[in-house]
mmCIF file of C-alpha atoms in Angstrom:
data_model
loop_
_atom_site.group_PDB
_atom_site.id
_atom_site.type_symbol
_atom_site.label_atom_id
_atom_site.label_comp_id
_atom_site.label_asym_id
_atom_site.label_seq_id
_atom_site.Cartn_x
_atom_site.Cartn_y
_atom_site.Cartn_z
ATOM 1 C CA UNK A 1 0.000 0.000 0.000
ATOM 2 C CA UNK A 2 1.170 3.241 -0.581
ATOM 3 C CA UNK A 3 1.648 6.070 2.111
ATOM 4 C CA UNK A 4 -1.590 8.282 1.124
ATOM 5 C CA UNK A 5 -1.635 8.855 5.062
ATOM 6 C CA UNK A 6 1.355 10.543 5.617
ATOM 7 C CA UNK A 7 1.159 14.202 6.207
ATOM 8 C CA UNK A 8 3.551 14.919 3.840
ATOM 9 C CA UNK A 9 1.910 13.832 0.780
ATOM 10 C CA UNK A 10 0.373 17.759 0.283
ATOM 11 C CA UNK A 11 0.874 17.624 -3.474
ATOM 12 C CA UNK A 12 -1.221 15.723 -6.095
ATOM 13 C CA UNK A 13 -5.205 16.286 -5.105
ATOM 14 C CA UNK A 14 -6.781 15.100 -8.826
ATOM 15 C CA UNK A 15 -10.540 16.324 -8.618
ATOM 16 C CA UNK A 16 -12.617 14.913 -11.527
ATOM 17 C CA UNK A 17 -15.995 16.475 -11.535
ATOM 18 C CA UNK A 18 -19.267 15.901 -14.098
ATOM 19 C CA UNK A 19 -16.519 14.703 -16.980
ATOM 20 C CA UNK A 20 -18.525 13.917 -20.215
ATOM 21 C CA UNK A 21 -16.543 13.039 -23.117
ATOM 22 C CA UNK A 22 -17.727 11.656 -26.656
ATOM 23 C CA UNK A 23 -16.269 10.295 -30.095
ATOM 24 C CA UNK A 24 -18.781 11.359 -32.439
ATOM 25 C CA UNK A 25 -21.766 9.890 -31.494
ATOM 26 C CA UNK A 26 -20.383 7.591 -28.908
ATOM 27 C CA UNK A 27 -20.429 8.649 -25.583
ATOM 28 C CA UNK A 28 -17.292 7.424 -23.863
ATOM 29 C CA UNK A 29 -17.530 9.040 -20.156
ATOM 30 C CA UNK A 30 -20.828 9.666 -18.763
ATOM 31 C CA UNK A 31 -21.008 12.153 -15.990
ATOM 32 C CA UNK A 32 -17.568 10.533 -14.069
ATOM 33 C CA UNK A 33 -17.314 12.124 -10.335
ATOM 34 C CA UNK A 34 -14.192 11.084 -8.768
ATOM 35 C CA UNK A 35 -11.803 12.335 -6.370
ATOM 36 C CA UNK A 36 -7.656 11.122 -6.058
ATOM 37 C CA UNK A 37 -6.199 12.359 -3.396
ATOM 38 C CA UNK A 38 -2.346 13.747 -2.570
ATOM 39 C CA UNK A 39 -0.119 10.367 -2.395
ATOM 40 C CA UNK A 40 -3.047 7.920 -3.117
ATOM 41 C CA UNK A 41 -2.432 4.923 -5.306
ATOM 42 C CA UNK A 42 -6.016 4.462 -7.451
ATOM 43 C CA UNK A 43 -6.323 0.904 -9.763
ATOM 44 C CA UNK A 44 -8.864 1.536 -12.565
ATOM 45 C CA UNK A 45 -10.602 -1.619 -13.237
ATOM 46 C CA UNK A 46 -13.248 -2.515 -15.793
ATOM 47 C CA UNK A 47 -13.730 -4.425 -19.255
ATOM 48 C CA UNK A 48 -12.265 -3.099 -22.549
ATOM 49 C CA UNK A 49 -14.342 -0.230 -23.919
ATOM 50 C CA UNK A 50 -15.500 1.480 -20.730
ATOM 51 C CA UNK A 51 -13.669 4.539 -20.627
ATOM 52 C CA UNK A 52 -10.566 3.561 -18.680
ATOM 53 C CA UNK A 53 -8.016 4.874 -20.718
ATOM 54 C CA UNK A 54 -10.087 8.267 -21.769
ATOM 55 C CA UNK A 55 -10.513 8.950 -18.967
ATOM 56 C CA UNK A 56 -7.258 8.956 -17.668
ATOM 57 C CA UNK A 57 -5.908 11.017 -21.128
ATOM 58 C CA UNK A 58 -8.400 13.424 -19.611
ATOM 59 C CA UNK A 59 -6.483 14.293 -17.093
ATOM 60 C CA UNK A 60 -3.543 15.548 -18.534
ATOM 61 C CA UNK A 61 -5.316 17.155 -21.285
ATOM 62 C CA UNK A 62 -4.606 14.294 -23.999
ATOM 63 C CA UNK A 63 -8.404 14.357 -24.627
ATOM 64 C CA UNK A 64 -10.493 17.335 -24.375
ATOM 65 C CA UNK A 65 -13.261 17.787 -22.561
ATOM 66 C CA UNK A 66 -16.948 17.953 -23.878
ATOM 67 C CA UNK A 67 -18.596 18.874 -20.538
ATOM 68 C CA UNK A 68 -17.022 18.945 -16.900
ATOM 69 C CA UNK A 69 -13.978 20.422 -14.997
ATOM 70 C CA UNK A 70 -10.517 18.341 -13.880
ATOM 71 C CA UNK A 71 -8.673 20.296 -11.351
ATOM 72 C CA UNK A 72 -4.765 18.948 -10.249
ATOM 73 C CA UNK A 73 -4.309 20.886 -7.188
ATOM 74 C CA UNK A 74 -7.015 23.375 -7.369
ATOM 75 C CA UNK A 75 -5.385 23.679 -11.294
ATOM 76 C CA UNK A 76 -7.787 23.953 -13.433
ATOM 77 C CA UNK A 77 -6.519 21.479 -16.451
ATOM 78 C CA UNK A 78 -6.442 22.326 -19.568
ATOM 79 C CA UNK A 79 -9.266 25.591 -19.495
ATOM 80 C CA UNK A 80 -9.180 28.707 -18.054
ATOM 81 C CA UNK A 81 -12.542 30.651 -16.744
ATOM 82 C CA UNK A 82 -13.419 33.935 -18.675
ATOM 83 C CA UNK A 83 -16.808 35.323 -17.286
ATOM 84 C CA UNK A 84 -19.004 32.091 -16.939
ATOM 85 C CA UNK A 85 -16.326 30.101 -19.889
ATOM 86 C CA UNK A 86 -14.398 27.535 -20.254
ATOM 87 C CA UNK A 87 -11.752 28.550 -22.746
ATOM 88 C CA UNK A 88 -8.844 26.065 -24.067
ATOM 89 C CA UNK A 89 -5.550 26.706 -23.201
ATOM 90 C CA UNK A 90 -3.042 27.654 -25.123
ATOM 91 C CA UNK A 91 -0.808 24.369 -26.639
ATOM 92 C CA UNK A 92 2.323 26.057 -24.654
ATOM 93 C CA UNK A 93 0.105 26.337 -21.445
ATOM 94 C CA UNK A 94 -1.028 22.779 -21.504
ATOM 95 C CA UNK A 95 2.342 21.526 -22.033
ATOM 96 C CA UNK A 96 2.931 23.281 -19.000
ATOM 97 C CA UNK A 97 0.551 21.808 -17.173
ATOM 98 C CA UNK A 98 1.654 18.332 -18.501
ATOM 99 C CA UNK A 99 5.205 18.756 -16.447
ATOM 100 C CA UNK A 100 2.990 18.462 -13.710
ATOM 101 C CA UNK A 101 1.099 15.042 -14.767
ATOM 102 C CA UNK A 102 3.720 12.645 -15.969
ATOM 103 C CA UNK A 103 2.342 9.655 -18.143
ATOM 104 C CA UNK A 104 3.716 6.302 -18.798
ATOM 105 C CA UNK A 105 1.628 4.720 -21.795
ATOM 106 C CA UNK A 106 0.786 1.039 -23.029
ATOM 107 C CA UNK A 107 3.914 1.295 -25.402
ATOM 108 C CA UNK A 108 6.266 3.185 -23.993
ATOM 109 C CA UNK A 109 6.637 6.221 -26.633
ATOM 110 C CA UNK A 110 10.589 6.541 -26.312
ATOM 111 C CA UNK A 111 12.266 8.683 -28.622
ATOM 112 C CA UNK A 112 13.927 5.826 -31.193
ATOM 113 C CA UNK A 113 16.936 8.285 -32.297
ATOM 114 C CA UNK A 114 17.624 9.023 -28.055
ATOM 115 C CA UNK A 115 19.239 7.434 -26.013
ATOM 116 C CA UNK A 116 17.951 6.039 -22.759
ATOM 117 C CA UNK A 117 19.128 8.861 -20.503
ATOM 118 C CA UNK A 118 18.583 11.047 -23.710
ATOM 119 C CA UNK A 119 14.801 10.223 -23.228
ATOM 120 C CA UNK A 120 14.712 11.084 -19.690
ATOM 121 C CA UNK A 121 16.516 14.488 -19.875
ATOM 122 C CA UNK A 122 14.532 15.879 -22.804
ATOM 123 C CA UNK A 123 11.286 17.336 -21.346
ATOM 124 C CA UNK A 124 12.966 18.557 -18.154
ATOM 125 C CA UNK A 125 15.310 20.914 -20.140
ATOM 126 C CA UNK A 126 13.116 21.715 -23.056
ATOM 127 C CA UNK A 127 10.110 21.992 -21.405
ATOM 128 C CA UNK A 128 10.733 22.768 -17.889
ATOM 129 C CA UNK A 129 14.042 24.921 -18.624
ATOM 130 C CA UNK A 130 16.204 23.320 -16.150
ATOM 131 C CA UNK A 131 19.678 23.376 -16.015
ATOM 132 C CA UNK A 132 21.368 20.401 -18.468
ATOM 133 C CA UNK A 133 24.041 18.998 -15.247
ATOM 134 C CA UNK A 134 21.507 19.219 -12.671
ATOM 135 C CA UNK A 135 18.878 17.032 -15.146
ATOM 136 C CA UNK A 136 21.132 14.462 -16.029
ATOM 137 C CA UNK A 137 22.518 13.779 -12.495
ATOM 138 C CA UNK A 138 18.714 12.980 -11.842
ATOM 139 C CA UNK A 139 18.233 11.179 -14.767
ATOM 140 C CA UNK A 140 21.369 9.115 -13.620
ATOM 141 C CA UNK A 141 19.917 8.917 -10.037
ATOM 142 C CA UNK A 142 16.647 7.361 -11.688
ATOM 143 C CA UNK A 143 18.191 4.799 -14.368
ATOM 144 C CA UNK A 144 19.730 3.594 -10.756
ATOM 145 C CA UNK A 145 16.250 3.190 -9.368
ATOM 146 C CA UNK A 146 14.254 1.487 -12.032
ATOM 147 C CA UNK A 147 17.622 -0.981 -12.075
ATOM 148 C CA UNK A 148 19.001 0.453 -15.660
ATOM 149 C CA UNK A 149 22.295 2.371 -14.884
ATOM 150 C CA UNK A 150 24.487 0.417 -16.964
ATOM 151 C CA UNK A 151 21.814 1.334 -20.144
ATOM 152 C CA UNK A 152 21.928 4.966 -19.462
ATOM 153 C CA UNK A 153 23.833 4.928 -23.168
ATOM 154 C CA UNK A 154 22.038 2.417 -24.789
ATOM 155 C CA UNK A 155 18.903 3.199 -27.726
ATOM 156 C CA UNK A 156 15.582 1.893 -27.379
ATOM 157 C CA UNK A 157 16.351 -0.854 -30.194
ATOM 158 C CA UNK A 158 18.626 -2.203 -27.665
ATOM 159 C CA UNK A 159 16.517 -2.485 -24.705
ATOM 160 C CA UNK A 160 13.562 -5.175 -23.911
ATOM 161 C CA UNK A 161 10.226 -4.113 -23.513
ATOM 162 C CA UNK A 162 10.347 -4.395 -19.337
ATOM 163 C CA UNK A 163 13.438 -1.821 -19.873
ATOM 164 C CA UNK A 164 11.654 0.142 -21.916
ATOM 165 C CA UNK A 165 9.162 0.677 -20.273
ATOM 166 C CA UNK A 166 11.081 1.346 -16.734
ATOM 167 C CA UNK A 167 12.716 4.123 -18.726
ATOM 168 C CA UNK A 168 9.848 5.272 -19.883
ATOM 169 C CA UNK A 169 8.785 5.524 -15.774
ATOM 170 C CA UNK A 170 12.257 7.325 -15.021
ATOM 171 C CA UNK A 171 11.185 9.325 -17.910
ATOM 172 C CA UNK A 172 7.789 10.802 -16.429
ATOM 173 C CA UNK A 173 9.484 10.847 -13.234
ATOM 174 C CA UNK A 174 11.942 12.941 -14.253
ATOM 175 C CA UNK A 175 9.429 16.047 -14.173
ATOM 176 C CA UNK A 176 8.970 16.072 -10.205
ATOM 177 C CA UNK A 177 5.555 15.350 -11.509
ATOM 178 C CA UNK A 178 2.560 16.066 -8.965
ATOM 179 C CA UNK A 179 0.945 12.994 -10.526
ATOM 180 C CA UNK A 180 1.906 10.153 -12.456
ATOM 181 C CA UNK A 181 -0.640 8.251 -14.663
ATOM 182 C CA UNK A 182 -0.051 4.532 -16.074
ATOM 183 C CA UNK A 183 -2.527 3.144 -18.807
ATOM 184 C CA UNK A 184 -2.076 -0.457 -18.811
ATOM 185 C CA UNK A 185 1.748 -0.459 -18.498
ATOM 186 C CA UNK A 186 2.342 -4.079 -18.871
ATOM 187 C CA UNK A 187 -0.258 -4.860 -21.939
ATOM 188 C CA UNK A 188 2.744 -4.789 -24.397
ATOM 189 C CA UNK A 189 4.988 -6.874 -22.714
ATOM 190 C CA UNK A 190 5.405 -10.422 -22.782
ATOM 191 C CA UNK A 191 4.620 -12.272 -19.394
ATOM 192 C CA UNK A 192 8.052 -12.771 -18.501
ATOM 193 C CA UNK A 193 8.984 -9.058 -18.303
ATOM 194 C CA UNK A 194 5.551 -7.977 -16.464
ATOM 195 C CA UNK A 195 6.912 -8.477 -12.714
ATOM 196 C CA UNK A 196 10.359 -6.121 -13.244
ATOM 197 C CA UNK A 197 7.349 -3.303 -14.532
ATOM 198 C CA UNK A 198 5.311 -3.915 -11.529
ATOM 199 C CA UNK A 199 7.933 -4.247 -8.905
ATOM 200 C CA UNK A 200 9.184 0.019 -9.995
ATOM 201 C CA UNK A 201 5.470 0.852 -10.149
ATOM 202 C CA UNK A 202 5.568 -0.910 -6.395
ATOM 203 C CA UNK A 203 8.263 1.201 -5.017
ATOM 204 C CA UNK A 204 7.008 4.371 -6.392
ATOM 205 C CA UNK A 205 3.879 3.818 -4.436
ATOM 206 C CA UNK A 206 5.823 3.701 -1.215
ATOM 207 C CA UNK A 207 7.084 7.065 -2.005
ATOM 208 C CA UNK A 208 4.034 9.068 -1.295
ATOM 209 C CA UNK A 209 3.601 10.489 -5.139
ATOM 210 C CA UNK A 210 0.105 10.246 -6.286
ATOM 211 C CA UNK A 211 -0.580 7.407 -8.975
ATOM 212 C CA UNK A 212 -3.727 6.805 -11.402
ATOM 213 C CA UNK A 213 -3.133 3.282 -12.844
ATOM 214 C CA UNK A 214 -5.382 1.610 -15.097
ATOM 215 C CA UNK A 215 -4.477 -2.162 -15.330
ATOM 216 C CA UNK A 216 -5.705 -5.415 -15.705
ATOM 217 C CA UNK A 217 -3.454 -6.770 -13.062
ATOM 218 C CA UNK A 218 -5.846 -7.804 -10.873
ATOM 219 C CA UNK A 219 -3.390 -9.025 -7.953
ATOM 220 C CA UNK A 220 -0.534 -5.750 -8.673
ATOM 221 C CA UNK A 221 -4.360 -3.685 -7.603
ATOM 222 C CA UNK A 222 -5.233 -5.953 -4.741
ATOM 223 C CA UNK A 223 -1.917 -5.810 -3.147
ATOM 224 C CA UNK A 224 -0.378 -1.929 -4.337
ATOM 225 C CA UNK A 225 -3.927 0.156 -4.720
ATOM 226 C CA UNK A 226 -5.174 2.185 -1.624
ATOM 227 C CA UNK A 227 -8.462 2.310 -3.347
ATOM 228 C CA UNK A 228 -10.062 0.707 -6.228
ATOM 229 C CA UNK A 229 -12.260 2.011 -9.393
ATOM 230 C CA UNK A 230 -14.639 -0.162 -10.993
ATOM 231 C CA UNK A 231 -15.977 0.896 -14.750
ATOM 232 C CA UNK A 232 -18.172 -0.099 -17.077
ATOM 233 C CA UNK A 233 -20.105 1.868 -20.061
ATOM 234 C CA UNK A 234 -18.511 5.163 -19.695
ATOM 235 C CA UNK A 235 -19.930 4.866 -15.714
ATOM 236 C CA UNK A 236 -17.723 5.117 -12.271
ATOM 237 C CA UNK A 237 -19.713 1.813 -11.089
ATOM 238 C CA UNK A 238 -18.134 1.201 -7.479
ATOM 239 C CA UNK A 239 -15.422 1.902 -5.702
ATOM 240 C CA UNK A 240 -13.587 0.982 -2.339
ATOM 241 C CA UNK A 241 -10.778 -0.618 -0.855
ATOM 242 C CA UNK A 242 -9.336 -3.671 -2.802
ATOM 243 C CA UNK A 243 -10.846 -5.377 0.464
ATOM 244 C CA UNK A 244 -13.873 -4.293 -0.486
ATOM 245 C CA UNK A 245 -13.982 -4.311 -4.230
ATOM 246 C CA UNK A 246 -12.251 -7.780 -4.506
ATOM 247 C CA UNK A 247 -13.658 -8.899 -1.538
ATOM 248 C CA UNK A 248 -17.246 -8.474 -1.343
ATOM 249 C CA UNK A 249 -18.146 -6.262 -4.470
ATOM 250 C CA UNK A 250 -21.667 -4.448 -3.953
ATOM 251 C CA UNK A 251 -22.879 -3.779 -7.651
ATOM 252 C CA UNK A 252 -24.077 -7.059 -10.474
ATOM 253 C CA UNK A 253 -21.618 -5.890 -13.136
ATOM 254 C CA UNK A 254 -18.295 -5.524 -10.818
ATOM 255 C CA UNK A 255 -18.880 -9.172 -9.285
ATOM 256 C CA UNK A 256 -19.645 -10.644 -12.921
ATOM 257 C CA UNK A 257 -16.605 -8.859 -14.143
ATOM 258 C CA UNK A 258 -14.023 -9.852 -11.569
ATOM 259 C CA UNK A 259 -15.826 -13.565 -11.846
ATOM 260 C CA UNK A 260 -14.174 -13.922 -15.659
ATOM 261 C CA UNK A 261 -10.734 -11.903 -14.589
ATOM 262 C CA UNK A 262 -9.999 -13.443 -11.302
ATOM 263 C CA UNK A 263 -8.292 -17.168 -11.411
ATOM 264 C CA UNK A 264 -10.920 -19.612 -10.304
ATOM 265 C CA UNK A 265 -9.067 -19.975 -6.702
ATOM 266 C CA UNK A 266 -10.468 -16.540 -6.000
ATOM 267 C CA UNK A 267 -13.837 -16.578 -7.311
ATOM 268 C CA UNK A 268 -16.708 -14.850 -5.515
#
């Protein structure tokens, strides 16, 4: 579990309030009310197609809004209020506001023509202005943490997808980011390489940094999640502790859900 107790986790509160989002016709978020708060680790559950991943790309401002407010820290994401308005951003002033929300994604999204410590130092200098020695000490610092310091030089060609993906982690971490989101980060990789992901997604949530993680890792959101977000249709169904949720789940489509997901040991 992660430390979303401790008084110093101050930084991080993700408020999510009457979100509505649609693809053409299709409404893919339906009214979603939901509340992270500073150092909390949140699983985001539910079958393909309900809005898991949009929903997170809301956050950060990958998908726009079509109705509804998401505040990081009393930040309003992505809009600004002009009279009674919602007005878009500027591109410059989202990206902004994404050095705040770091993002780890299904398939990593390295830079091919970078190295691996060339990935990490990139947004912090171009983006964030800081100081080129002072980045890539950190960056060094990281590859240490996520277990890659002797790949600091190495391209992604080079690297499997588990390393790929951890640099892709050091990578978002790199920002000092307020929150860090993870959509599904061990779909792409073969089984083998799924526990060296999960074990640097396990120490981060020691560290008191607010993380969003949509998975289908039902037993990585039992045992790392503080709370647990069940979806379905576009819909926030249930949500509780993984005691709860996993334990004795309240609503039809949660239990018949975690029924087909859960190995048969486990079964409700």
């Amino acid at each position: 579990m992660s430390t979303a107790a401790t008084p110093y986790a101050t930084r991080g509160l993700v408020d999510i309030r009457n979100v509505h989002k649609s693809f053409g016709p299709h409404e893919v978020l339906k009214s979603i009310n939901l509340t992270i708060n500073p150092g909390e680790v949140v699983a985001i559950l539910g079958p393909s197609g309900s809005g898991k991943s949009t929903l997170l790309r809301t956050i950060n401002h990958l998908e726009k809004l079509d109705g509804g407010t998401i505040r990081v820290d009393d930040e309003l994401m992505g809009y600004k209020v002009r009279g009674h308005r919602l007005h878009e951003l500027r591109e410059h002033e989202v990206l902004r506001q994404r050095t705040h929300v770091g993002m780890v994604f299904q398939n990593f999204n390295l830079f091919p023509h970078l190295s691996a410590l060339d990935n990490i130092i990139e947004a912090p200098i171009h983006a964030q202005g800081r100081n080129r020695a002072e980045v890539t000490e950190k960056a060094l610092e990281l590859l240490r943490r996520v277990g890659l310091a002797e790949k600091a030089d190495a391209y992604p060609r080079q690297l499997s997808g588990g390393q790929q993906q951890r640099v892709a982690i050091a990578r978002a971490l790199a920002l000092n980011p307020k929150v860090v989101l993870f959509d599904e980060p061990t779909s792409a990789l073969d089984p083998e390489l799924v526990g060296e992901v999960l074990d640097v997604i396990r120490g981060l949530a020691k560290d008191g940094t607010t993380l969003v993680i949509v998975t289908h890792e039902m037993g990585f959101a039992r045992d790392v999640a503080d709370r647990v977000v069940f979806m379905d249709d576009g819909h926030v169904i249930e949500q509780g502790t993984p005691a709860e949720i996993f334990g004795s789940p309240q609503h039809r489509r949660t239990k018949e859900f975690l029924s087909k997901v859960i190995e048969p040991a486990f079964h409700l």
